[in-house]
PDB file of C-alpha atoms in Angstrom:
ATOM      1  CA  UNK A1039     169.794 -78.613  73.850  1.00 51.00           C
ATOM      2  CA  UNK A1040     169.117 -81.355  76.353  1.00 56.00           C
ATOM      3  CA  UNK A1041     165.472 -82.232  76.650  1.00 82.00           C
ATOM      4  CA  UNK A1042     165.938 -83.740  80.115  1.00 90.00           C
ATOM      5  CA  UNK A1043     168.110 -82.956  83.122  1.00 92.00           C
ATOM      6  CA  UNK A1044     169.039 -85.414  85.848  1.00 95.00           C
ATOM      7  CA  UNK A1045     171.311 -85.395  88.900  1.00 96.00           C
ATOM      8  CA  UNK A1046     174.735 -86.744  88.046  1.00 96.00           C
ATOM      9  CA  UNK A1047     174.847 -89.361  90.790  1.00 97.00           C
ATOM     10  CA  UNK A1048     172.900 -90.829  93.686  1.00 97.00           C
ATOM     11  CA  UNK A1049     173.412 -93.446  96.371  1.00 97.00           C
ATOM     12  CA  UNK A1050     170.776 -95.751  97.807  1.00 96.00           C
ATOM     13  CA  UNK A1051     170.931 -98.326 100.595  1.00 97.00           C
ATOM     14  CA  UNK A1052     170.214-101.896  99.582  1.00 97.00           C
ATOM     15  CA  UNK A1053     166.569-102.814 100.223  1.00 96.00           C
ATOM     16  CA  UNK A1054     165.419 -99.208 100.301  1.00 97.00           C
ATOM     17  CA  UNK A1055     163.480 -97.398  97.594  1.00 97.00           C
ATOM     18  CA  UNK A1056     165.528 -95.504  95.035  1.00 97.00           C
ATOM     19  CA  UNK A1057     163.853 -92.341  93.744  1.00 98.00           C
ATOM     20  CA  UNK A1058     165.446 -90.899  90.623  1.00 98.00           C
ATOM     21  CA  UNK A1059     164.193 -87.478  89.491  1.00 97.00           C
ATOM     22  CA  UNK A1060     164.122 -86.029  86.005  1.00 96.00           C
ATOM     23  CA  UNK A1061     163.193 -82.596  84.728  1.00 94.00           C
ATOM     24  CA  UNK A1062     161.719 -82.256  81.240  1.00 91.00           C
ATOM     25  CA  UNK A1063     160.259 -78.766  81.428  1.00 87.00           C
ATOM     26  CA  UNK A1064     160.112 -78.292  77.627  1.00 85.00           C
ATOM     27  CA  UNK A1065     158.246 -81.515  76.939  1.00 87.00           C
ATOM     28  CA  UNK A1066     155.352 -81.200  74.521  1.00 85.00           C
ATOM     29  CA  UNK A1067     151.965 -82.840  74.744  1.00 81.00           C
ATOM     30  CA  UNK A1068     152.693 -85.833  72.539  1.00 83.00           C
ATOM     31  CA  UNK A1069     156.173 -86.666  73.825  1.00 88.00           C
ATOM     32  CA  UNK A1070     156.538 -89.742  75.996  1.00 92.00           C
ATOM     33  CA  UNK A1071     158.910 -90.088  78.948  1.00 94.00           C
ATOM     34  CA  UNK A1072     161.015 -93.241  78.958  1.00 95.00           C
ATOM     35  CA  UNK A1073     163.514 -94.633  81.418  1.00 96.00           C
ATOM     36  CA  UNK A1074     166.354 -96.928  80.472  1.00 96.00           C
ATOM     37  CA  UNK A1075     169.357 -98.103  82.427  1.00 97.00           C
ATOM     38  CA  UNK A1076     172.816 -99.064  81.338  1.00 96.00           C
ATOM     39  CA  UNK A1077     175.139-101.364  83.180  1.00 94.00           C
ATOM     40  CA  UNK A1078     178.790-100.852  82.365  1.00 84.00           C
ATOM     41  CA  UNK A1079     179.725-101.855  78.812  1.00 79.00           C
ATOM     42  CA  UNK A1080     176.253-103.146  77.943  1.00 89.00           C
ATOM     43  CA  UNK A1081     173.482-101.713  75.793  1.00 93.00           C
ATOM     44  CA  UNK A1082     170.733 -99.731  77.547  1.00 94.00           C
ATOM     45  CA  UNK A1083     167.846-101.760  78.939  1.00 94.00           C
ATOM     46  CA  UNK A1084     164.219-100.617  78.896  1.00 94.00           C
ATOM     47  CA  UNK A1085     162.596-100.019  82.280  1.00 96.00           C
ATOM     48  CA  UNK A1086     159.307 -98.174  81.873  1.00 96.00           C
ATOM     49  CA  UNK A1087     157.569 -95.388  79.981  1.00 95.00           C
ATOM     50  CA  UNK A1088     154.541 -93.110  80.271  1.00 94.00           C
ATOM     51  CA  UNK A1089     152.760 -90.142  78.785  1.00 92.00           C
ATOM     52  CA  UNK A1090     150.821 -88.505  81.599  1.00 89.00           C
ATOM     53  CA  UNK A1091     149.531 -91.229  83.902  1.00 86.00           C
ATOM     54  CA  UNK A1092     151.602 -92.931  86.550  1.00 93.00           C
ATOM     55  CA  UNK A1093     152.817 -96.352  85.470  1.00 95.00           C
ATOM     56  CA  UNK A1094     154.007 -99.462  87.291  1.00 96.00           C
ATOM     57  CA  UNK A1095     155.537-102.681  86.065  1.00 95.00           C
ATOM     58  CA  UNK A1096     157.563-105.510  87.550  1.00 94.00           C
ATOM     59  CA  UNK A1097     160.743-103.417  87.566  1.00 94.00           C
ATOM     60  CA  UNK A1098     159.696 -99.955  88.679  1.00 97.00           C
ATOM     61  CA  UNK A1099     157.121 -97.210  89.017  1.00 97.00           C
ATOM     62  CA  UNK A1100     156.996 -93.970  87.084  1.00 98.00           C
ATOM     63  CA  UNK A1101     155.425 -90.901  88.612  1.00 97.00           C
ATOM     64  CA  UNK A1102     154.769 -88.012  86.208  1.00 95.00           C
ATOM     65  CA  UNK A1103     153.701 -84.639  87.584  1.00 93.00           C
ATOM     66  CA  UNK A1104     150.402 -83.230  86.438  1.00 92.00           C
ATOM     67  CA  UNK A1105     152.079 -80.500  84.380  1.00 91.00           C
ATOM     68  CA  UNK A1106     154.397 -83.200  82.908  1.00 91.00           C
ATOM     69  CA  UNK A1107     157.451 -81.047  83.518  1.00 92.00           C
ATOM     70  CA  UNK A1108     159.116 -83.630  85.710  1.00 94.00           C
ATOM     71  CA  UNK A1109     158.986 -87.278  86.622  1.00 95.00           C
ATOM     72  CA  UNK A1110     160.424 -89.722  89.151  1.00 97.00           C
ATOM     73  CA  UNK A1111     161.502 -93.294  88.614  1.00 98.00           C
ATOM     74  CA  UNK A1112     161.045 -95.438  91.689  1.00 98.00           C
ATOM     75  CA  UNK A1113     162.850 -98.728  92.255  1.00 97.00           C
ATOM     76  CA  UNK A1114     160.905-100.022  95.257  1.00 96.00           C
ATOM     77  CA  UNK A1115     163.529-102.305  96.787  1.00 95.00           C
ATOM     78  CA  UNK A1116     166.954-101.561  95.383  1.00 96.00           C
ATOM     79  CA  UNK A1117     169.447-104.421  95.078  1.00 96.00           C
ATOM     80  CA  UNK A1118     173.149-104.376  94.314  1.00 96.00           C
ATOM     81  CA  UNK A1119     172.323-105.397  90.729  1.00 95.00           C
ATOM     82  CA  UNK A1120     170.436-102.133  90.285  1.00 96.00           C
ATOM     83  CA  UNK A1121     173.738-100.233  90.316  1.00 97.00           C
ATOM     84  CA  UNK A1122     173.790 -98.623  86.858  1.00 97.00           C
ATOM     85  CA  UNK A1123     173.388 -95.375  84.951  1.00 97.00           C
ATOM     86  CA  UNK A1124     169.709 -94.463  84.613  1.00 98.00           C
ATOM     87  CA  UNK A1125     168.617 -92.395  81.649  1.00 96.00           C
ATOM     88  CA  UNK A1126     165.475 -90.314  81.406  1.00 96.00           C
ATOM     89  CA  UNK A1127     164.483 -90.026  77.759  1.00 94.00           C
ATOM     90  CA  UNK A1128     161.966 -87.995  75.832  1.00 91.00           C
ATOM     91  CA  UNK A1129     160.512 -89.670  72.788  1.00 89.00           C
ATOM     92  CA  UNK A1130     159.163 -87.663  69.880  1.00 84.00           C
ATOM     93  CA  UNK A1131     157.802 -89.872  67.123  1.00 84.00           C
ATOM     94  CA  UNK A1132     160.502 -92.436  66.391  1.00 84.00           C
ATOM     95  CA  UNK A1133     163.291 -90.373  67.954  1.00 86.00           C
ATOM     96  CA  UNK A1134     164.555 -91.088  71.470  1.00 87.00           C
ATOM     97  CA  UNK A1135     166.679 -88.349  73.055  1.00 87.00           C
ATOM     98  CA  UNK A1136     168.749 -89.421  76.050  1.00 90.00           C
ATOM     99  CA  UNK A1137     169.314 -87.175  79.042  1.00 88.00           C
ATOM    100  CA  UNK A1138     172.664 -86.962  80.778  1.00 90.00           C
ATOM    101  CA  UNK A1139     171.868 -89.847  83.114  1.00 95.00           C
ATOM    102  CA  UNK A1140     172.122 -90.518  86.846  1.00 97.00           C
ATOM    103  CA  UNK A1141     174.724 -92.934  88.120  1.00 97.00           C
ATOM    104  CA  UNK A1142     172.991 -94.892  90.866  1.00 98.00           C
ATOM    105  CA  UNK A1143     175.109 -96.775  93.371  1.00 97.00           C
ATOM    106  CA  UNK A1144     173.328 -99.226  95.645  1.00 97.00           C
ATOM    107  CA  UNK A1145     175.258 -99.593  98.872  1.00 97.00           C
ATOM    108  CA  UNK A1146     175.211-102.834 100.898  1.00 95.00           C
TER     109      UNK A1146
ATOM    110  CA  UNK B 207     168.615-115.366  72.661  1.00 60.00           C
ATOM    111  CA  UNK B 208     170.321-112.430  70.972  1.00 63.00           C
ATOM    112  CA  UNK B 209     167.785-110.165  69.310  1.00 91.00           C
ATOM    113  CA  UNK B 210     169.988-107.247  68.233  1.00 95.00           C
ATOM    114  CA  UNK B 211     173.426-108.401  67.205  1.00 96.00           C
ATOM    115  CA  UNK B 212     176.386-106.161  66.615  1.00 96.00           C
ATOM    116  CA  UNK B 213     179.584-107.257  64.963  1.00 88.00           C
ATOM    117  CA  UNK B 214     182.316-106.945  65.783  1.00 91.00           C
ATOM    118  CA  UNK B 215     182.172-106.120  69.495  1.00 94.00           C
ATOM    119  CA  UNK B 216     185.552-104.434  69.272  1.00 96.00           C
ATOM    120  CA  UNK B 217     186.930-102.724  66.171  1.00 97.00           C
ATOM    121  CA  UNK B 218     190.287-101.057  65.726  1.00 97.00           C
ATOM    122  CA  UNK B 219     190.929 -98.847  62.738  1.00 95.00           C
ATOM    123  CA  UNK B 220     193.540 -96.358  61.657  1.00 96.00           C
ATOM    124  CA  UNK B 221     193.071 -92.640  61.397  1.00 96.00           C
ATOM    125  CA  UNK B 222     191.410 -91.914  58.069  1.00 96.00           C
ATOM    126  CA  UNK B 223     190.788 -95.564  57.134  1.00 97.00           C
ATOM    127  CA  UNK B 224     187.127 -96.274  56.335  1.00 96.00           C
ATOM    128  CA  UNK B 225     185.372 -98.640  58.691  1.00 97.00           C
ATOM    129  CA  UNK B 226     181.961-100.340  58.671  1.00 97.00           C
ATOM    130  CA  UNK B 227     180.063-101.495  61.726  1.00 97.00           C
ATOM    131  CA  UNK B 228     177.280-104.041  61.382  1.00 97.00           C
ATOM    132  CA  UNK B 229     173.975-104.591  63.113  1.00 97.00           C
ATOM    133  CA  UNK B 230     171.402-107.300  62.574  1.00 97.00           C
ATOM    134  CA  UNK B 231     168.107-108.071  64.247  1.00 96.00           C
ATOM    135  CA  UNK B 232     165.892-111.107  64.607  1.00 93.00           C
ATOM    136  CA  UNK B 233     162.875-109.093  65.737  1.00 89.00           C
ATOM    137  CA  UNK B 234     161.612-107.953  62.312  1.00 91.00           C
ATOM    138  CA  UNK B 235     161.257-104.439  63.669  1.00 93.00           C
ATOM    139  CA  UNK B 236     160.682-101.652  61.216  1.00 93.00           C
ATOM    140  CA  UNK B 237     162.804 -98.985  62.930  1.00 94.00           C
ATOM    141  CA  UNK B 238     166.567 -99.218  63.396  1.00 96.00           C
ATOM    142  CA  UNK B 239     168.858 -96.697  65.075  1.00 96.00           C
ATOM    143  CA  UNK B 240     172.507 -95.854  65.404  1.00 97.00           C
ATOM    144  CA  UNK B 241     173.808 -94.081  68.493  1.00 96.00           C
ATOM    145  CA  UNK B 242     177.280 -92.868  69.370  1.00 97.00           C
ATOM    146  CA  UNK B 243     178.302 -93.048  73.028  1.00 96.00           C
ATOM    147  CA  UNK B 244     181.560 -91.500  74.124  1.00 95.00           C
ATOM    148  CA  UNK B 245     183.156 -92.298  77.435  1.00 91.00           C
ATOM    149  CA  UNK B 246     181.041 -91.200  80.427  1.00 90.00           C
ATOM    150  CA  UNK B 247     178.438 -89.601  78.160  1.00 92.00           C
ATOM    151  CA  UNK B 248     174.889 -90.455  77.205  1.00 93.00           C
ATOM    152  CA  UNK B 249     174.133 -92.120  73.883  1.00 94.00           C
ATOM    153  CA  UNK B 250     173.697 -89.589  71.086  1.00 93.00           C
ATOM    154  CA  UNK B 251     171.319 -90.374  68.242  1.00 93.00           C
ATOM    155  CA  UNK B 252     173.070 -90.273  64.863  1.00 95.00           C
ATOM    156  CA  UNK B 253     170.245 -91.405  62.575  1.00 93.00           C
ATOM    157  CA  UNK B 254     167.438 -93.878  62.226  1.00 94.00           C
ATOM    158  CA  UNK B 255     165.532 -95.769  59.561  1.00 95.00           C
ATOM    159  CA  UNK B 256     161.813 -96.202  59.465  1.00 93.00           C
ATOM    160  CA  UNK B 257     161.627 -99.109  57.045  1.00 92.00           C
ATOM    161  CA  UNK B 258     163.699 -97.754  54.146  1.00 92.00           C
ATOM    162  CA  UNK B 259     163.212 -94.104  55.026  1.00 93.00           C
ATOM    163  CA  UNK B 260     166.447 -92.609  56.312  1.00 93.00           C
ATOM    164  CA  UNK B 261     166.299 -89.904  58.984  1.00 92.00           C
ATOM    165  CA  UNK B 262     169.490 -88.031  59.746  1.00 92.00           C
ATOM    166  CA  UNK B 263     169.958 -85.946  62.882  1.00 89.00           C
ATOM    167  CA  UNK B 264     170.851 -82.343  62.016  1.00 88.00           C
ATOM    168  CA  UNK B 265     174.152 -82.433  63.879  1.00 91.00           C
ATOM    169  CA  UNK B 266     175.402 -85.802  62.605  1.00 94.00           C
ATOM    170  CA  UNK B 267     178.649 -85.216  60.686  1.00 94.00           C
ATOM    171  CA  UNK B 268     178.762 -86.090  56.985  1.00 94.00           C
ATOM    172  CA  UNK B 269     181.577 -88.483  57.833  1.00 95.00           C
ATOM    173  CA  UNK B 270     178.907 -90.876  59.133  1.00 97.00           C
ATOM    174  CA  UNK B 271     176.746 -92.732  56.643  1.00 96.00           C
ATOM    175  CA  UNK B 272     174.336 -95.624  56.954  1.00 96.00           C
ATOM    176  CA  UNK B 273     172.842 -98.348  54.805  1.00 96.00           C
ATOM    177  CA  UNK B 274     169.898-100.610  55.391  1.00 96.00           C
ATOM    178  CA  UNK B 275     169.749-103.198  52.599  1.00 95.00           C
ATOM    179  CA  UNK B 276     166.854-105.111  54.173  1.00 94.00           C
ATOM    180  CA  UNK B 277     164.774-105.235  57.350  1.00 94.00           C
ATOM    181  CA  UNK B 278     167.293-107.333  59.257  1.00 95.00           C
ATOM    182  CA  UNK B 279     170.539-105.496  58.616  1.00 96.00           C
ATOM    183  CA  UNK B 280     171.844-101.986  59.112  1.00 96.00           C
ATOM    184  CA  UNK B 281     175.373-100.699  58.636  1.00 97.00           C
ATOM    185  CA  UNK B 282     177.240 -97.680  59.932  1.00 97.00           C
ATOM    186  CA  UNK B 283     179.993 -96.434  57.647  1.00 97.00           C
ATOM    187  CA  UNK B 284     182.592 -93.994  58.925  1.00 97.00           C
ATOM    188  CA  UNK B 285     184.313 -92.676  55.829  1.00 97.00           C
ATOM    189  CA  UNK B 286     187.390 -91.112  57.411  1.00 96.00           C
ATOM    190  CA  UNK B 287     187.596 -91.856  61.126  1.00 97.00           C
ATOM    191  CA  UNK B 288     189.239 -89.289  63.308  1.00 96.00           C
ATOM    192  CA  UNK B 289     190.506 -89.666  66.837  1.00 96.00           C
ATOM    193  CA  UNK B 290     187.318 -87.991  68.048  1.00 96.00           C
ATOM    194  CA  UNK B 291     185.215 -90.784  66.566  1.00 97.00           C
ATOM    195  CA  UNK B 292     186.503 -93.305  69.074  1.00 97.00           C
ATOM    196  CA  UNK B 293     183.405 -94.369  70.974  1.00 97.00           C
ATOM    197  CA  UNK B 294     180.888 -97.114  71.614  1.00 97.00           C
ATOM    198  CA  UNK B 295     178.414 -97.402  68.755  1.00 98.00           C
ATOM    199  CA  UNK B 296     175.025 -98.732  69.731  1.00 97.00           C
ATOM    200  CA  UNK B 297     172.433-100.167  67.384  1.00 97.00           C
ATOM    201  CA  UNK B 298     168.802-100.374  68.439  1.00 96.00           C
ATOM    202  CA  UNK B 299     165.482-101.437  66.990  1.00 96.00           C
ATOM    203  CA  UNK B 300     161.936-100.434  67.782  1.00 92.00           C
ATOM    204  CA  UNK B 301     158.435-101.498  66.971  1.00 82.00           C
ATOM    205  CA  UNK B 302     155.715 -99.786  68.901  1.00 79.00           C
ATOM    206  CA  UNK B 303     156.699 -98.526  72.305  1.00 83.00           C
ATOM    207  CA  UNK B 304     160.106 -99.963  73.152  1.00 88.00           C
ATOM    208  CA  UNK B 305     163.641 -99.774  71.888  1.00 91.00           C
ATOM    209  CA  UNK B 306     165.853-102.837  72.006  1.00 93.00           C
ATOM    210  CA  UNK B 307     169.579-102.259  72.097  1.00 95.00           C
ATOM    211  CA  UNK B 308     172.458-104.386  70.963  1.00 95.00           C
ATOM    212  CA  UNK B 309     175.594-104.792  73.070  1.00 94.00           C
ATOM    213  CA  UNK B 310     177.489-102.155  71.098  1.00 96.00           C
ATOM    214  CA  UNK B 311     180.722-102.031  69.118  1.00 97.00           C
ATOM    215  CA  UNK B 312     183.646-100.261  70.730  1.00 96.00           C
ATOM    216  CA  UNK B 313     185.655 -98.432  68.086  1.00 97.00           C
ATOM    217  CA  UNK B 314     189.273 -97.519  68.656  1.00 97.00           C
ATOM    218  CA  UNK B 315     191.026 -95.155  66.231  1.00 97.00           C
ATOM    219  CA  UNK B 316     194.814 -95.293  66.146  1.00 95.00           C
TER     220      UNK B 316
END
């Protein structure tokens, strides 16, 4: 059973913020939420992760709801190079379980 | 600077002919993973090693085996490839919080 659910696809205008949602309603207290992205025919690339606090780094921000049942990845100023499949992942111990992914298209 | 290296990038094998995919890392990470990714699907965890400890996912077919002779190398053996095993195979490492993925090996089964 999938641990995360994501919309299949989204579009975003170049320069605007891209907000990618993820539901992880069965997450347990010690499971982290990770986001990776995958550009066609390449290995997934780490973006950000968190447990219960909101996180920000040079690539993105991660907003986790207080009940931890959902989260949102925010790319503040999307560029054409951000077009990729974005995966929301739940990590339990050393195991990373990928969700179905959202295909984000950034439109000029 | 390649950190997780997968060879070959493209592998063609025949139905039922054993095949081995290779992964090496320069990161000295203690955890290594193998994922299977079929077309338009998310990567699916097959198994992982924590140092020498092997951890198999419950739904990984017996047809898939793995070896980790040392910290740097990990191999995926497919004993009798079927047409349904055609996929991208991704190797990853982890130490601490992040996973680092290789570029993948695309396996074609004829």
